[in-house]
mmCIF file of C-alpha atoms in Angstrom:
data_model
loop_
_atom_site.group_PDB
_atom_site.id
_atom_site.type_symbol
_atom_site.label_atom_id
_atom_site.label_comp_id
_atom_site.label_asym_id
_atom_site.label_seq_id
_atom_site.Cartn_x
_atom_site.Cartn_y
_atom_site.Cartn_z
ATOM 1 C CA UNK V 9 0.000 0.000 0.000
ATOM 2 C CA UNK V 10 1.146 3.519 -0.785
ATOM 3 C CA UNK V 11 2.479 5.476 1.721
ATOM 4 C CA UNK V 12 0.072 8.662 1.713
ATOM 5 C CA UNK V 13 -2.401 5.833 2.451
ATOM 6 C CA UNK V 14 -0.814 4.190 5.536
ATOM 7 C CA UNK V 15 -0.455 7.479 7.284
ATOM 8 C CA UNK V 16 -4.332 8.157 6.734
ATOM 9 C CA UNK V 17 -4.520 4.733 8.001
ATOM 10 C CA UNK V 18 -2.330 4.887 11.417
ATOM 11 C CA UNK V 19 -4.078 8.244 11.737
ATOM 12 C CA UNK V 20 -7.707 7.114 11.324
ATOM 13 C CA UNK V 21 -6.461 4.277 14.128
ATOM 14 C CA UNK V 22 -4.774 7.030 16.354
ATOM 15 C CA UNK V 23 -7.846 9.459 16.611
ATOM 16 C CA UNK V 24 -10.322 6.137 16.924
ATOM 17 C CA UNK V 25 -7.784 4.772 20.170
ATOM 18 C CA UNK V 26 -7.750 8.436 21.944
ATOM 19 C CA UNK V 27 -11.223 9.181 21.500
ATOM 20 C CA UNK V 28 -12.107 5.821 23.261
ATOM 21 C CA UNK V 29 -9.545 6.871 25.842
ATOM 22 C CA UNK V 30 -11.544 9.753 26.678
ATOM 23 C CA UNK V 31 -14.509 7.838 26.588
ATOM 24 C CA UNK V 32 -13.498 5.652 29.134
ATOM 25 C CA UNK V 33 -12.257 8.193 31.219
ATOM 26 C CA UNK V 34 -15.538 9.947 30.971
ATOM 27 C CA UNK V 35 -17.422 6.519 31.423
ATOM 28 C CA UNK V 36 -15.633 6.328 34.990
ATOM 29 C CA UNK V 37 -16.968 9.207 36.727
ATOM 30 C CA UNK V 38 -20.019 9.180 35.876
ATOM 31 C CA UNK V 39 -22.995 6.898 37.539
ATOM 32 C CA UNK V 40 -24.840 5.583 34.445
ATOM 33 C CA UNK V 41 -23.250 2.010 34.113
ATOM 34 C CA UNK V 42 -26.638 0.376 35.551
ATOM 35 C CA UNK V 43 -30.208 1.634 35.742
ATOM 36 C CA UNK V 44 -33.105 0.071 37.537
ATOM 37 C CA UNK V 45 -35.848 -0.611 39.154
ATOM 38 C CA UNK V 46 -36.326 -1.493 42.891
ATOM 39 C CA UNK V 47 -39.473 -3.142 44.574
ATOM 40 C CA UNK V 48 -40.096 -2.830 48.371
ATOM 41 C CA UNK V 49 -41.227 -6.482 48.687
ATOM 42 C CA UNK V 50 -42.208 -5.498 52.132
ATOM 43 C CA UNK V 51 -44.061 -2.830 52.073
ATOM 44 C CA UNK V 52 -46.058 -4.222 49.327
ATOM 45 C CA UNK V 53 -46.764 -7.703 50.818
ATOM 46 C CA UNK V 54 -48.250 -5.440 54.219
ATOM 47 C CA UNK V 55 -50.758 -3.959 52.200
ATOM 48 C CA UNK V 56 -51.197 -7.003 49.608
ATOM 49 C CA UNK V 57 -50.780 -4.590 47.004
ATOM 50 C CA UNK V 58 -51.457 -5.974 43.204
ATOM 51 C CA UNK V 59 -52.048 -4.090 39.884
ATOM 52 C CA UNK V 60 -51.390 -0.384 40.028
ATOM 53 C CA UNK V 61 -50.905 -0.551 43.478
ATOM 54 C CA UNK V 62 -47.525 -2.173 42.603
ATOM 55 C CA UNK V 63 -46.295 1.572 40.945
ATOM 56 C CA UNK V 64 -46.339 3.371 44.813
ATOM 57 C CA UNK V 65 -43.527 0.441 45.839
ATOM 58 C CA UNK V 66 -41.283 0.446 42.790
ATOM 59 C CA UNK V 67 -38.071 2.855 43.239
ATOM 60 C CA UNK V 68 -35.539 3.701 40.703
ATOM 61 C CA UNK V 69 -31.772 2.916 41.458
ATOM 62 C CA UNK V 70 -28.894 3.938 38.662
ATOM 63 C CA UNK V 71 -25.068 3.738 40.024
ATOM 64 C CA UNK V 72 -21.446 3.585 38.514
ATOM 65 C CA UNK V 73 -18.017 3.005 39.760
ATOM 66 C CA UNK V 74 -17.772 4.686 42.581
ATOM 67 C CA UNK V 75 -21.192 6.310 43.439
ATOM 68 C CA UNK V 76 -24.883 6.100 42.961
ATOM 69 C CA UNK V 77 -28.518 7.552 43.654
ATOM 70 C CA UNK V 78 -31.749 5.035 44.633
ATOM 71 C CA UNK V 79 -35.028 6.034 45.624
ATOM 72 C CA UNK V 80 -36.790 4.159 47.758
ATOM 73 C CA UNK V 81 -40.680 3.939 47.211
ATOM 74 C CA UNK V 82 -43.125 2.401 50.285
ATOM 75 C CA UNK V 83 -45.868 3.850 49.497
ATOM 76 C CA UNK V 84 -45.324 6.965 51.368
ATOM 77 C CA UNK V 85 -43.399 8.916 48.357
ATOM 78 C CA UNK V 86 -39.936 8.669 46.909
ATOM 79 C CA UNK V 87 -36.732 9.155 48.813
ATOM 80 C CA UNK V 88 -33.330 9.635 47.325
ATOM 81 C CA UNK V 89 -30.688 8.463 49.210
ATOM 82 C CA UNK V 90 -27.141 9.162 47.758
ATOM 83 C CA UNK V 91 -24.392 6.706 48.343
ATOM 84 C CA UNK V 92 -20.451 5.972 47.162
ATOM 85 C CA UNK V 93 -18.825 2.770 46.876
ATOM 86 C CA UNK V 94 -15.400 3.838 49.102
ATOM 87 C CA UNK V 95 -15.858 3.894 51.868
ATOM 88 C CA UNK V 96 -19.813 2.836 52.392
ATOM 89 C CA UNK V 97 -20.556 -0.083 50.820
ATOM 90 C CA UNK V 98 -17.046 -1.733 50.444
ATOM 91 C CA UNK V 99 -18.168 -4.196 53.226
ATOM 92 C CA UNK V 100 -21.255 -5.373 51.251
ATOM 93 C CA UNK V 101 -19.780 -5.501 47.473
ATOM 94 C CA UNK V 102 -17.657 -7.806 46.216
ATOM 95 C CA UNK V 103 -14.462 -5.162 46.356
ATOM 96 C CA UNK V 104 -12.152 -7.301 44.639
ATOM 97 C CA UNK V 105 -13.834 -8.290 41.587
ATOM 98 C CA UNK V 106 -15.194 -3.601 41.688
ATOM 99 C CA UNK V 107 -11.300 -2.700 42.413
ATOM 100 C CA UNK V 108 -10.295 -4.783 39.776
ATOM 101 C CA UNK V 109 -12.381 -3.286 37.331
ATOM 102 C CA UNK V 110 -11.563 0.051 38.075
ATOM 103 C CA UNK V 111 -8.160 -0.997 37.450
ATOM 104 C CA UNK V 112 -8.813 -2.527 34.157
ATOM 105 C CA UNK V 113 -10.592 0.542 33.034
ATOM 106 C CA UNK V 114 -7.083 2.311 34.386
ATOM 107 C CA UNK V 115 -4.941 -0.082 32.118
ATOM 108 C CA UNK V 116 -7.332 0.412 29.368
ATOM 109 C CA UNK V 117 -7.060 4.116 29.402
ATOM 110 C CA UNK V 118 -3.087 4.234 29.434
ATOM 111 C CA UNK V 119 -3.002 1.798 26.460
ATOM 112 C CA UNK V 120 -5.502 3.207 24.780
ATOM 113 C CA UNK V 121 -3.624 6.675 24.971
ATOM 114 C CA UNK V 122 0.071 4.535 24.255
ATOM 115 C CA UNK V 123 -1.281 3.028 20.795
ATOM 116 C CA UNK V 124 -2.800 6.088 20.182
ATOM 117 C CA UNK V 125 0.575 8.272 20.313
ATOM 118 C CA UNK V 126 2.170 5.314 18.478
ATOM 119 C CA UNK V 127 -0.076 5.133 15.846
ATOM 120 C CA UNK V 128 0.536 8.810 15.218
ATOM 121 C CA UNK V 129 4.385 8.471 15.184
ATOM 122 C CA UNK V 130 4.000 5.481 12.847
ATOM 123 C CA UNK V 131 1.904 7.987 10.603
ATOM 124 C CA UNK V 132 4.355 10.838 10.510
ATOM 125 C CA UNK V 133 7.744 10.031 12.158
ATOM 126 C CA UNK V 134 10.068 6.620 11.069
ATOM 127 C CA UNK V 135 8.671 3.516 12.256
ATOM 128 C CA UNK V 136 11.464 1.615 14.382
ATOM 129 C CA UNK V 137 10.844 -2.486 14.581
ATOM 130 C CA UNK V 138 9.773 -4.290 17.564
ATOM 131 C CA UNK V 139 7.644 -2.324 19.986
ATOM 132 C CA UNK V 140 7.508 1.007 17.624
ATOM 133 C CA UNK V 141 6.809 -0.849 14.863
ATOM 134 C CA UNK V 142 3.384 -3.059 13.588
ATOM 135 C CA UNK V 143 4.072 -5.383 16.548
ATOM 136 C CA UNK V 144 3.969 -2.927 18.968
ATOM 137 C CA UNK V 145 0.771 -1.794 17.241
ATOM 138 C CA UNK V 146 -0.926 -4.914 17.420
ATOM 139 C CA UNK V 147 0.242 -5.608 21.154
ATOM 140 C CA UNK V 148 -1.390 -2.155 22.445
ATOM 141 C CA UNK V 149 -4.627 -2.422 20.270
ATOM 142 C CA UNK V 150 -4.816 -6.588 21.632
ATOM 143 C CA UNK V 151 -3.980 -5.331 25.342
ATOM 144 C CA UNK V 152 -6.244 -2.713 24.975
ATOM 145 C CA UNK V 153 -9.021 -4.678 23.563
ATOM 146 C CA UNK V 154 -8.699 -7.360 26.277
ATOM 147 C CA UNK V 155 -9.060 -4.891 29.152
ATOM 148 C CA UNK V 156 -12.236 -3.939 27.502
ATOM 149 C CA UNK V 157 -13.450 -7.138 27.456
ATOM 150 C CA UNK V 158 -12.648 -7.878 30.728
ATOM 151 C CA UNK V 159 -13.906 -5.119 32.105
ATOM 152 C CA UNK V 160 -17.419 -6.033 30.748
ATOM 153 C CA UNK V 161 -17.094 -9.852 32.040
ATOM 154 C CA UNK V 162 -16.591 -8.728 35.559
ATOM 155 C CA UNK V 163 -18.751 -5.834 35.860
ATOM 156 C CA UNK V 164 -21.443 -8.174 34.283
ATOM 157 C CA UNK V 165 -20.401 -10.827 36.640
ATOM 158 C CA UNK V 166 -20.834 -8.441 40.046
ATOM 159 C CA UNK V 167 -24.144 -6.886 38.941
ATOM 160 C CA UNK V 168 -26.350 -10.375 37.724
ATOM 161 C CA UNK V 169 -24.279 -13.072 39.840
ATOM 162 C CA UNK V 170 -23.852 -11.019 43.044
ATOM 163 C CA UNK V 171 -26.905 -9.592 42.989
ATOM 164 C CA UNK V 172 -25.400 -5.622 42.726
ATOM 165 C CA UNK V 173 -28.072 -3.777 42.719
ATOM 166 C CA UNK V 174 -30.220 -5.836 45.056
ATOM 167 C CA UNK V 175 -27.323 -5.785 47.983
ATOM 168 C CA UNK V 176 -26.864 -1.540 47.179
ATOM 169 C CA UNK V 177 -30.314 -1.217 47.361
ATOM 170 C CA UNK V 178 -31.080 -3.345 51.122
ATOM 171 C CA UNK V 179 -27.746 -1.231 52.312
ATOM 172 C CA UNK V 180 -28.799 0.644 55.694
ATOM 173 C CA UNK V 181 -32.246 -0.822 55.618
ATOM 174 C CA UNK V 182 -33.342 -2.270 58.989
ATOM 175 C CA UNK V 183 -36.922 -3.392 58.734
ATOM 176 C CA UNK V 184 -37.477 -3.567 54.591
ATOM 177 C CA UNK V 185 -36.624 -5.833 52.439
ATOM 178 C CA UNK V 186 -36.000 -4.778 48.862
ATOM 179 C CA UNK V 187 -35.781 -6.613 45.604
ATOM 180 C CA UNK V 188 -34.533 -5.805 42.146
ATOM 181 C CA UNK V 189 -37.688 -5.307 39.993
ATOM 182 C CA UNK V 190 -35.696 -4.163 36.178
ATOM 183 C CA UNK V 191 -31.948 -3.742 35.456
ATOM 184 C CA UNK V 192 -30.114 -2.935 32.626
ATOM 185 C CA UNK V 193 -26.893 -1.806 31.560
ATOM 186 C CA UNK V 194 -26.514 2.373 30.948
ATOM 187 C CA UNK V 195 -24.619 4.037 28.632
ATOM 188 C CA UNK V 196 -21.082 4.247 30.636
ATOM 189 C CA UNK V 197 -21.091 0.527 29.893
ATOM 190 C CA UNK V 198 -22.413 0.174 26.776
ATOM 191 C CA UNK V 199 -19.056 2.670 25.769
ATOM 192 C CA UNK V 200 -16.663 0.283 27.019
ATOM 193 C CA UNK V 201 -17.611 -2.143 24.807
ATOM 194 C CA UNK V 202 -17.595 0.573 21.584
ATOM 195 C CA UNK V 203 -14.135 1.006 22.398
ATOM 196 C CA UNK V 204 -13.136 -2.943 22.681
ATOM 197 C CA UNK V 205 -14.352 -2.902 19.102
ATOM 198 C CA UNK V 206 -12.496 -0.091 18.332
ATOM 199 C CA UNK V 207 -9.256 -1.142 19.226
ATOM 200 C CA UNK V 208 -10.090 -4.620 17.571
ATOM 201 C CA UNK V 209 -11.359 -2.264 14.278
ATOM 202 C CA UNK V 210 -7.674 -0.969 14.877
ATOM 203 C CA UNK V 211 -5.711 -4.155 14.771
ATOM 204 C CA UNK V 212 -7.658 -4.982 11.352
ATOM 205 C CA UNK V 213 -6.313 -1.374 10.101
ATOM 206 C CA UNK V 214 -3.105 -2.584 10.816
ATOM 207 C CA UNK V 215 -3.738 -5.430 8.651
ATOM 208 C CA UNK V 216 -5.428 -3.462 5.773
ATOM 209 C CA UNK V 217 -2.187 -0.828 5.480
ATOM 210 C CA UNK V 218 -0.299 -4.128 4.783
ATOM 211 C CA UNK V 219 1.400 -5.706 7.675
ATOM 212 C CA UNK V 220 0.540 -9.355 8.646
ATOM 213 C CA UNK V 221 -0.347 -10.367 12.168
ATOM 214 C CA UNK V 222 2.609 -11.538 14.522
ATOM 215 C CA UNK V 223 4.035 -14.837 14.775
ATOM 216 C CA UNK V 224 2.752 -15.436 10.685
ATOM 217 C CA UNK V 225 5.393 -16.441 8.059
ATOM 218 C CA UNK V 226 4.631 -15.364 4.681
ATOM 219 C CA UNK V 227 4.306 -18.657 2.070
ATOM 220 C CA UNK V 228 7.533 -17.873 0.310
ATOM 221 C CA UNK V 229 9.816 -18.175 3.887
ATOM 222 C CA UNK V 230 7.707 -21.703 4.277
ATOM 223 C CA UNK V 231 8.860 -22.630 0.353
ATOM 224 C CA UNK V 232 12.216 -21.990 0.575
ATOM 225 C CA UNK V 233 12.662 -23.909 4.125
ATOM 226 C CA UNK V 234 11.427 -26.920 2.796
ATOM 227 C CA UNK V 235 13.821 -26.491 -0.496
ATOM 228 C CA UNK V 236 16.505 -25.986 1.928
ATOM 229 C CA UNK V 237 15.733 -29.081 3.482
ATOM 230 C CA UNK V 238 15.612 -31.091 0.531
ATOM 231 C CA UNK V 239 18.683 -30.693 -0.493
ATOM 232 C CA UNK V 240 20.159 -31.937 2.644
#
């Protein structure tokens, strides 16, 4: 491939990898990785309450990484109660499997900024091999693209096999019981995985300017080993 073409390439690739570094950055502080619904199960079983009566015990409950916002309905109104992860609720969570996404969203900011300054010195300075070159390039977008992923299995993993937003939203609560009505995932989330296919649209630019994946030999390198062994 041309030259003139590459660079648009690696640059196309270096704008995609810092724009979903500052999209994950902004996808940390904010509280809109979950959204839901809360029912006060007891409040509604003291008054048998069926139908429409249901709506006066259903709160809302939305949180992120490190805080969040419920509001508890018992039929006497809605009241918000604002809460943080550190130091509240770090006895009820599971804090290794929330720490260690927090890290991986760390890891997948720095790389994510890394390939994106490499990709831009591929573009306009002289690639070097190894690291600067399309190996490096593949490692960052793959490392990258992992910590995405990873980030999505364990945050997945806390909120529907822990039970997330049911144990956030009985925190403090003495004589009521509450149970999660509706979850889903918000839009912090749903960015996390736009950038894990980013950086995996990345590693397939790589390909497309010309470079072949790591650890692949070429045909003619395999044809001229086995020559080279026939005649001995």
């Amino acid at each position: 491939m041309p030259a003139p073409q590459k660079k648009i390439i690696f640059c196309i690739a270096g704008v995609l990898s810092f724009a979903c570094a500052l999209g994950t950055a902004a996808a940390i502080g904010t509280q809109l990785w979950v959204k839901g619904t809360i029912l006060c199960k007891t409040g509604a079983l003291l008054v048998n309450a069926t139908g429409q009566e249901m709506e006066k015990f259903i709160g809302k409950i939305q949180y992120g990484l490190f805080y969040g916002e419920r509001v508890r309905q018992c039929g006497l109104g809605g009241r918000p109660f604002q809460f943080s992860f550190f130091p509240d609720l770090l006895k009820i969570i599971p804090a290794s499997i929330h720490v260690s996404v927090i890290l991986f969203c760390t890891v997948l900011i720095v790389f994510a900024l890394v390939g994106a300054g490499f990709f831009m010195f591929n573009a306009f300075g002289s690639p070097y091999e190894t690291l600067h070159g399309p190996l490096g390039l593949y490692l960052w977008s793959f490392i990258a693209c992992s910590c995405g992923c990873l980030i999505m299995i364990l945050f997945s993993s806390e909120v529907k096999i822990h039970h997330l937003s049911e144990k956030i939203a009985n925190f403090k609560e003495g004589s009521f019981t509450f149970k999660t009505h509706s979850e889903h995932f918000a839009n912090s989330f749903w960015i996390i995985l736009v950038c894990s296919l980013v950086h995996f649209l990345n590693a397939l630019l790589i390909r497309f300017a010309g470079f072949e994946f790591p650890f692949s030999k070429s045909k003619d390198s395999g044809t001229m080993t086995v020559a080279a062994d026939l005649m001995y």
